[in-house]
Amino acid sequence: MNIITGSSIMNSLSDIGVMTRRNMLRYIRLPQLLVFNALLNVVLLLLFNYVFGGAIQTGGIAYIQYFLPGFMVQTVVFGSTQTSVGLSEDLAKGMIDRFRSLPISRLAFITGRVITDAVRYAVLITLMIIVGSIMGFRFENGIMPVLSGIGLTILFGIALTWVGVFIGISVKDVETAQVAGFVWVFPLVFASSLYVPIETMPSWLQVFSNINPVTPMVDTMRALSLGGSISASLWKTLAWDAAIILIFLTLALRRYKSIGQ
Amino acid sequence: MSNATNSNEVCQNASIDIKGINKSYGKLQALNNVDLVIEQGTVFALLGPNGSGKTTLVRILTTLLRPDSGSAHVAGYDVVREAHSVRSVIGLAGQYPAVDEILTGKENLEMIGRLYHLGKSVARARAKELLNRFDLAEAANRQVKTFSGGMRRRLDLAATLIARPSILFLDEPTTGLDPRSRLGLWEVIAAQAKDCNTVFLTTQYLEEADRLANKIAIIDKGRVLRQGTNQELKECCGGDTLIKVRIADSNKISKASDVLEDLAAGKLVSYPDTGEITIPAINGPSLMPEIVRRLDAHNIIIAELALKPPTLDDVFLSITGHTALENAEAKQNTHITGRDDK
């Protein structure tokens, strides 16, 4: 039975592929999952831009220019709560037990989920760029910075997806997963530089906003879209990605192993 | 399915070996020092009421749950330290079908086949074969959400069999199954037991355990009370028949119990309120004249005399003195008058 490691790596890759395909088929066959998610984002984009946009001082640039780079980040932050919902559904329907009884690695099962979500984020971000462009948004910094910004945003989404995975397999039912998601994403999104400049907040909140992982991500994205210095925020956001993945990957794998204990 | 029938000597290895397993959920002790050895080629039934620990044991043996203490080997692999190896030789059908509603029947089977690393073409061929075998060929390309409950269970069972597991775990497999599917399940179990493969199933029904299994263990409140072949269990625990006597004058019940005591193969139970006495017996019909003679000799009038196959409840009563359903449903022993012994 001593199969060489190469074959078990091949098996793991095949497992990840099978799991990814399974999750993708859910989005293709239940398009409403993605469609309503996308619609919600479009509605929020329109509301925030036209309702609050005029009232927020952003130092001379149009609000849509200030706001859209951050909104792309918000799309993936909100999107990661969907991960919890999908996984808790699998848990409730016994699918996770089925997968856990199969000779596949824990990592393969969860990675399949994360890859699917990365694709979902890419679709949503593209849609936001299209709608934003119609509303007057323009990239002022050329195509390469934009593409790397999108890449970084998706990476940030992947990091947060591990949080979603952990929550999804930790809570008891789908409804809880849904609510539990909002508890952590709202403070992250609003107490950051995403909607308003941090300097306009009370000083105690500025402390939180400055360490909030969303802030450096948004600052990086904004700098890549509009020009400006990125190095400080880029390193911060990469460090956050690594820390979040490390912590929540460990937690999620441990949790997966002990489901039902 | 190869037709090669192995001689019994080949099937001597222990397929499942459980030593001193304990498992608690908080204060509730789900399993209490469970020891079991199940040989290859056995259809084994774990028989017990709801909440007796059956599912907990299945979950431990299928690596879904870690025992608090004790050890278990499945096909020679430790269920904790060699969980991955255990998973590659078992198939598990849980109490509720675990199939993906969004995928089609065929996609579900191919997915599970691929996850057992059968390879694309083998998985496809095997899926097709099982869809035919389980009468699902017509529905193969329909999403499972359109399937009936029985079809889902059949698909779940097919998924369990896709990699030809050498040990098949079925947790209450006949629950919610229509008669046609039930028949199919029995065939699966019989086919599986050939070629030294093992089946481990749980059930609440003595009749089912008796029909399907050749080894039975009785579990209650996390303890294995008895184990053995069907015949051994019947002999130790109340025989293959239950004789029910109801006497006209319930005041005479203690006298009647004394008179009939030595005929019982297990514990004779009397119910002073109703004047009923139940006597577990081996070869019950032959005892009927003797019962009538003895009671008649003591001027005890018989209001009712009946034979029935013992239920799990009766076996429990004869082993433990309490019924299996005592706390759960407080179900009364129902009269099945005039029903012949099978």
Coordinates of N, CA and C in Angstrom, one line a residue, chain B residues 158-291:
Chain B
A158 N -26.4 3.3 -3.4 CA -25.5 3.1 -4.6 C -24.2 3.8 -4.4
A159 N -24.3 5.1 -3.9 CA -23.0 5.8 -3.7 C -22.1 5.1 -2.7
T160 N -22.7 4.5 -1.7 CA -22.0 3.8 -0.7 C -21.2 2.6 -1.3
L161 N -21.8 2.0 -2.3 CA -21.2 0.8 -2.9 C -20.3 1.1 -4.0
I162 N -20.1 2.3 -4.4 CA -19.5 2.6 -5.7 C -18.0 2.1 -5.8
A163 N -17.3 2.1 -4.6 CA -15.9 1.6 -4.7 C -15.8 0.2 -4.2
R164 N -16.8 -0.5 -4.2 CA -16.9 -1.9 -3.7 C -16.2 -2.0 -2.3
P165 N -16.8 -1.4 -1.3 CA -16.2 -1.4 0.0 C -16.1 -2.8 0.6
S166 N -15.0 -3.1 1.3 CA -15.0 -4.5 1.9 C -15.8 -4.5 3.2
I167 N -16.0 -3.3 3.7 CA -16.9 -3.3 4.9 C -18.0 -2.2 4.7
L168 N -19.2 -2.6 4.8 CA -20.3 -1.7 4.5 C -21.0 -1.4 5.8
F169 N -21.2 -0.1 6.1 CA -21.9 0.3 7.3 C -23.3 0.8 6.9
L170 N -24.3 0.3 7.5 CA -25.7 0.8 7.2 C -26.3 1.1 8.5
D171 N -26.6 2.4 8.7 CA -27.2 2.8 9.9 C -28.7 2.9 9.7
E172 N -29.4 2.0 10.4 CA -30.9 1.9 10.2 C -31.3 2.0 8.7
P173 N -30.8 1.0 7.9 CA -31.0 1.2 6.5 C -32.4 1.1 6.0
T174 N -33.3 0.4 6.8 CA -34.7 0.2 6.2 C -35.6 1.3 6.7
T175 N -35.2 2.3 7.5 CA -36.0 3.4 7.9 C -36.4 4.2 6.7
G176 N -37.7 4.3 6.5 CA -38.3 5.2 5.5 C -38.1 4.6 4.1
L177 N -38.0 3.3 4.0 CA -37.8 2.6 2.7 C -39.1 2.0 2.3
D178 N -39.4 2.2 1.0 CA -40.6 1.5 0.5 C -40.3 0.0 0.3
P179 N -41.4 -0.8 0.2 CA -41.2 -2.2 0.1 C -40.2 -2.7 -1.0
R180 N -40.3 -2.0 -2.2 CA -39.5 -2.4 -3.3 C -38.0 -2.2 -3.0
S181 N -37.8 -1.0 -2.4 CA -36.4 -0.6 -2.1 C -35.9 -1.5 -1.0
R182 N -36.8 -1.9 -0.1 CA -36.4 -2.8 1.0 C -35.8 -4.1 0.5
L183 N -36.6 -4.6 -0.5 CA -36.2 -5.9 -1.1 C -34.8 -5.8 -1.7
G184 N -34.6 -4.7 -2.4 CA -33.3 -4.4 -3.1 C -32.2 -4.3 -2.1
L185 N -32.5 -3.7 -1.0 CA -31.5 -3.6 0.1 C -31.1 -4.9 0.6
W186 N -32.1 -5.8 0.8 CA -31.8 -7.1 1.3 C -30.9 -7.9 0.3
E187 N -31.1 -7.7 -1.0 CA -30.3 -8.3 -2.0 C -28.8 -7.8 -1.9
V188 N -28.7 -6.5 -1.7 CA -27.4 -5.9 -1.6 C -26.7 -6.5 -0.4
I189 N -27.4 -6.6 0.7 CA -26.7 -7.1 1.9 C -26.2 -8.5 1.7
A190 N -27.1 -9.3 1.0 CA -26.7 -10.7 0.8 C -25.5 -10.8 -0.2
A191 N -25.5 -10.0 -1.2 CA -24.5 -10.0 -2.2 C -23.2 -9.6 -1.5
Q192 N -23.3 -8.6 -0.7 CA -22.1 -8.0 0.0 C -21.4 -9.0 0.8
A193 N -22.2 -9.9 1.5 CA -21.6 -10.8 2.4 C -20.8 -11.9 1.8
K194 N -21.0 -12.1 0.4 CA -20.2 -13.0 -0.3 C -18.8 -12.5 -0.4
D195 N -17.8 -13.2 -0.8 CA -16.5 -12.7 -1.1 C -15.8 -12.2 0.2
C196 N -16.2 -12.6 1.4 CA -15.6 -12.2 2.6 C -15.8 -10.8 2.9
N197 N -16.8 -10.1 2.3 CA -17.0 -8.7 2.7 C -17.9 -8.7 3.9
T198 N -17.9 -7.6 4.6 CA -18.6 -7.6 5.9 C -19.7 -6.5 5.8
V199 N -20.8 -6.8 6.5 CA -21.9 -5.7 6.6 C -22.1 -5.5 8.1
F200 N -22.1 -4.2 8.5 CA -22.4 -3.8 9.8 C -23.6 -3.0 9.8
L201 N -24.8 -3.5 10.3 CA -26.0 -2.7 10.2 C -26.6 -2.5 11.6
T202 N -27.3 -1.4 11.7 CA -28.0 -1.2 13.0 C -29.5 -1.2 12.7
T203 N -30.3 -1.7 13.7 CA -31.7 -1.7 13.5 C -32.4 -1.7 14.9
Q204 N -33.7 -1.3 14.8 CA -34.5 -1.4 16.1 C -35.4 -2.6 16.0
Y205 N -35.3 -3.4 14.9 CA -36.3 -4.4 14.8 C -35.6 -5.8 14.8
L206 N -36.0 -6.6 15.8 CA -35.5 -7.9 16.0 C -35.7 -8.8 14.8
E207 N -36.9 -8.6 14.2 CA -37.3 -9.4 13.0 C -36.3 -9.2 11.9
E208 N -35.9 -7.9 11.7 CA -35.0 -7.5 10.6 C -33.6 -8.0 10.9
A209 N -33.2 -7.9 12.1 CA -31.9 -8.4 12.5 C -31.8 -9.9 12.3
D210 N -32.9 -10.6 12.6 CA -33.0 -12.0 12.5 C -32.9 -12.4 11.0
R211 N -33.6 -11.7 10.2 CA -33.7 -12.1 8.8 C -32.4 -11.8 8.1
L212 N -31.7 -10.6 8.4 CA -30.6 -10.2 7.6 C -29.3 -10.7 8.1
A213 N -29.1 -10.8 9.4 CA -27.8 -10.9 10.0 C -27.5 -12.4 10.4
N214 N -26.3 -12.7 10.5 CA -25.9 -14.0 11.1 C -25.2 -13.8 12.4
K215 N -24.9 -12.6 12.8 CA -24.4 -12.3 14.1 C -25.2 -11.1 14.6
I216 N -25.6 -11.1 15.9 CA -26.4 -10.0 16.4 C -25.8 -9.6 17.8
A217 N -25.7 -8.3 18.0 CA -25.4 -7.9 19.4 C -26.5 -7.0 19.8
I218 N -26.9 -7.1 21.1 CA -28.0 -6.2 21.6 C -27.4 -5.1 22.5
I219 N -27.7 -3.9 22.2 CA -27.1 -2.8 22.9 C -28.2 -2.0 23.5
D220 N -28.0 -1.5 24.8 CA -28.9 -0.7 25.5 C -28.2 0.3 26.4
K221 N -28.5 1.5 26.3 CA -27.9 2.6 27.1 C -26.3 2.5 27.0
G222 N -25.9 2.3 25.8 CA -24.4 2.3 25.6 C -23.7 1.0 26.0
R223 N -24.4 0.0 26.4 CA -23.7 -1.2 26.8 C -24.2 -2.4 25.9
V224 N -23.2 -3.2 25.5 CA -23.6 -4.4 24.7 C -24.0 -5.4 25.7
L225 N -25.3 -5.8 25.7 CA -25.8 -6.7 26.7 C -25.5 -8.2 26.3
R226 N -25.8 -8.6 25.1 CA -25.5 -9.9 24.6 C -25.1 -9.9 23.2
Q227 N -24.3 -10.9 22.8 CA -24.0 -11.1 21.4 C -23.8 -12.5 21.1
G228 N -24.1 -12.8 19.8 CA -24.0 -14.2 19.4 C -24.7 -14.4 18.1
T229 N -24.8 -15.7 17.7 CA -25.6 -16.0 16.5 C -27.0 -15.8 16.8
N230 N -27.9 -15.7 15.8 CA -29.3 -15.5 16.0 C -29.8 -16.6 17.0
Q231 N -29.4 -17.9 16.7 CA -29.9 -19.0 17.5 C -29.5 -18.9 19.0
E232 N -28.2 -18.5 19.2 CA -27.7 -18.3 20.5 C -28.5 -17.3 21.3
L233 N -28.8 -16.2 20.6 CA -29.5 -15.1 21.2 C -30.9 -15.6 21.6
K234 N -31.5 -16.3 20.7 CA -32.9 -16.8 21.0 C -32.9 -17.7 22.2
E235 N -31.9 -18.6 22.2 CA -31.8 -19.5 23.3 C -31.6 -18.9 24.7
C236 N -30.7 -17.8 24.6 CA -30.4 -17.2 25.9 C -31.5 -16.2 26.3
C237 N -32.1 -15.6 25.3 CA -32.9 -14.4 25.7 C -34.3 -14.5 25.3
G238 N -34.9 -15.6 25.6 CA -36.4 -15.6 25.4 C -36.9 -16.4 24.3
G239 N -36.0 -17.2 23.7 CA -36.5 -18.1 22.7 C -37.0 -17.5 21.4
D240 N -37.6 -18.3 20.6 CA -38.1 -17.8 19.3 C -39.6 -17.5 19.3
T241 N -40.2 -17.7 20.4 CA -41.7 -17.5 20.5 C -42.0 -16.8 21.8
L242 N -43.0 -16.1 21.8 CA -43.5 -15.5 23.0 C -44.9 -16.0 23.2
I243 N -45.1 -16.6 24.4 CA -46.5 -17.1 24.6 C -47.1 -16.1 25.6
K244 N -48.3 -15.7 25.2 CA -49.0 -14.7 26.1 C -50.3 -15.4 26.6
V245 N -50.4 -15.4 27.9 CA -51.6 -16.0 28.6 C -52.3 -14.9 29.3
R246 N -53.6 -14.8 29.2 CA -54.3 -13.9 30.0 C -55.3 -14.7 30.8
I247 N -55.3 -14.6 32.1 CA -56.2 -15.4 32.9 C -57.4 -14.6 33.3
A248 N -58.5 -15.3 33.5 CA -59.8 -14.6 33.8 C -59.8 -13.9 35.1
D249 N -59.2 -14.5 36.1 CA -59.2 -13.9 37.4 C -57.8 -13.4 37.8
S250 N -57.6 -12.1 37.7 CA -56.3 -11.6 37.8 C -55.7 -11.7 39.2
N251 N -56.6 -12.0 40.2 CA -56.1 -12.3 41.6 C -55.2 -13.5 41.7
K252 N -55.4 -14.4 40.7 CA -54.7 -15.6 40.8 C -53.3 -15.6 40.0
I253 N -52.9 -14.4 39.7 CA -51.8 -14.3 38.8 C -50.5 -14.8 39.4
S254 N -50.3 -14.6 40.7 CA -49.0 -15.0 41.2 C -48.9 -16.6 41.3
K255 N -50.1 -17.1 41.5 CA -50.2 -18.6 41.5 C -49.9 -19.1 40.1
A256 N -50.5 -18.5 39.1 CA -50.3 -18.9 37.7 C -48.8 -18.7 37.3
S257 N -48.2 -17.6 37.7 CA -46.8 -17.4 37.4 C -45.9 -18.5 38.0
D258 N -46.2 -18.9 39.2 CA -45.4 -20.0 39.9 C -45.5 -21.3 39.1
V259 N -46.7 -21.6 38.7 CA -47.0 -22.8 38.0 C -46.3 -22.9 36.6
L260 N -46.2 -21.7 36.0 CA -45.7 -21.7 34.6 C -44.2 -21.4 34.5
E261 N -43.6 -20.9 35.6 CA -42.3 -20.4 35.7 C -41.2 -21.2 34.9
D262 N -41.2 -22.5 35.2 CA -40.1 -23.4 34.7 C -40.2 -23.6 33.2
L263 N -41.3 -23.2 32.6 CA -41.5 -23.4 31.1 C -40.8 -22.3 30.3
A264 N -40.5 -21.2 31.0 CA -39.9 -20.0 30.3 C -38.5 -20.2 30.0
A265 N -38.1 -19.7 28.8 CA -36.7 -19.8 28.3 C -36.0 -18.6 28.8
G266 N -36.7 -17.5 29.1 CA -36.1 -16.3 29.6 C -36.8 -15.9 30.9
K267 N -37.0 -14.6 31.1 CA -37.7 -14.2 32.3 C -39.2 -14.2 32.0
L268 N -40.0 -14.8 32.8 CA -41.4 -14.8 32.7 C -41.9 -13.4 33.3
V269 N -42.8 -12.8 32.7 CA -43.3 -11.5 33.2 C -44.8 -11.5 33.4
S270 N -45.2 -11.0 34.5 CA -46.6 -11.0 34.8 C -47.1 -9.6 35.0
Y271 N -48.3 -9.3 34.5 CA -48.9 -8.0 34.7 C -50.2 -8.1 35.5
P272 N -50.1 -7.9 36.8 CA -51.2 -8.1 37.7 C -52.5 -7.3 37.4
D273 N -52.3 -6.1 36.8 CA -53.4 -5.3 36.4 C -54.4 -6.0 35.4
T274 N -53.7 -6.6 34.4 CA -54.5 -7.1 33.3 C -54.7 -8.6 33.4
G275 N -53.9 -9.3 34.3 CA -54.0 -10.7 34.4 C -53.2 -11.4 33.3
E276 N -52.2 -10.6 32.7 CA -51.4 -11.2 31.6 C -50.1 -11.7 32.1
I277 N -49.7 -12.8 31.4 CA -48.4 -13.4 31.7 C -47.7 -13.6 30.3
T278 N -46.5 -13.2 30.2 CA -45.8 -13.5 28.9 C -44.6 -14.4 29.2
I279 N -44.5 -15.5 28.4 CA -43.5 -16.5 28.6 C -42.7 -16.7 27.4
P280 N -41.4 -16.2 27.4 CA -40.5 -16.5 26.3 C -40.2 -18.0 26.2
A281 N -40.3 -18.5 25.0 CA -40.2 -20.0 24.9 C -39.5 -20.4 23.7
I282 N -38.8 -21.6 23.7 CA -38.3 -22.2 22.5 C -39.3 -23.2 22.1
N283 N -39.6 -23.3 20.9 CA -40.7 -24.2 20.4 C -42.0 -24.0 21.1
G284 N -42.5 -22.8 21.1 CA -43.7 -22.4 21.8 C -44.9 -23.3 21.6
P285 N -45.2 -23.6 20.3 CA -46.5 -24.4 20.1 C -46.6 -25.7 20.9
S286 N -45.4 -26.3 21.1 CA -45.4 -27.6 21.8 C -45.8 -27.4 23.3
L287 N -45.6 -26.2 23.8 CA -45.9 -25.9 25.2 C -47.3 -25.6 25.5
M288 N -48.1 -25.3 24.4 CA -49.4 -24.8 24.7 C -50.3 -25.8 25.5
P289 N -50.3 -27.1 25.1 CA -51.1 -28.0 25.8 C -50.7 -28.1 27.3
E290 N -49.4 -28.1 27.6 CA -48.9 -28.2 28.9 C -49.4 -27.0 29.8
I291 N -49.4 -25.8 29.1 CA -49.9 -24.6 29.8 C -51.3 -24.8 30.2

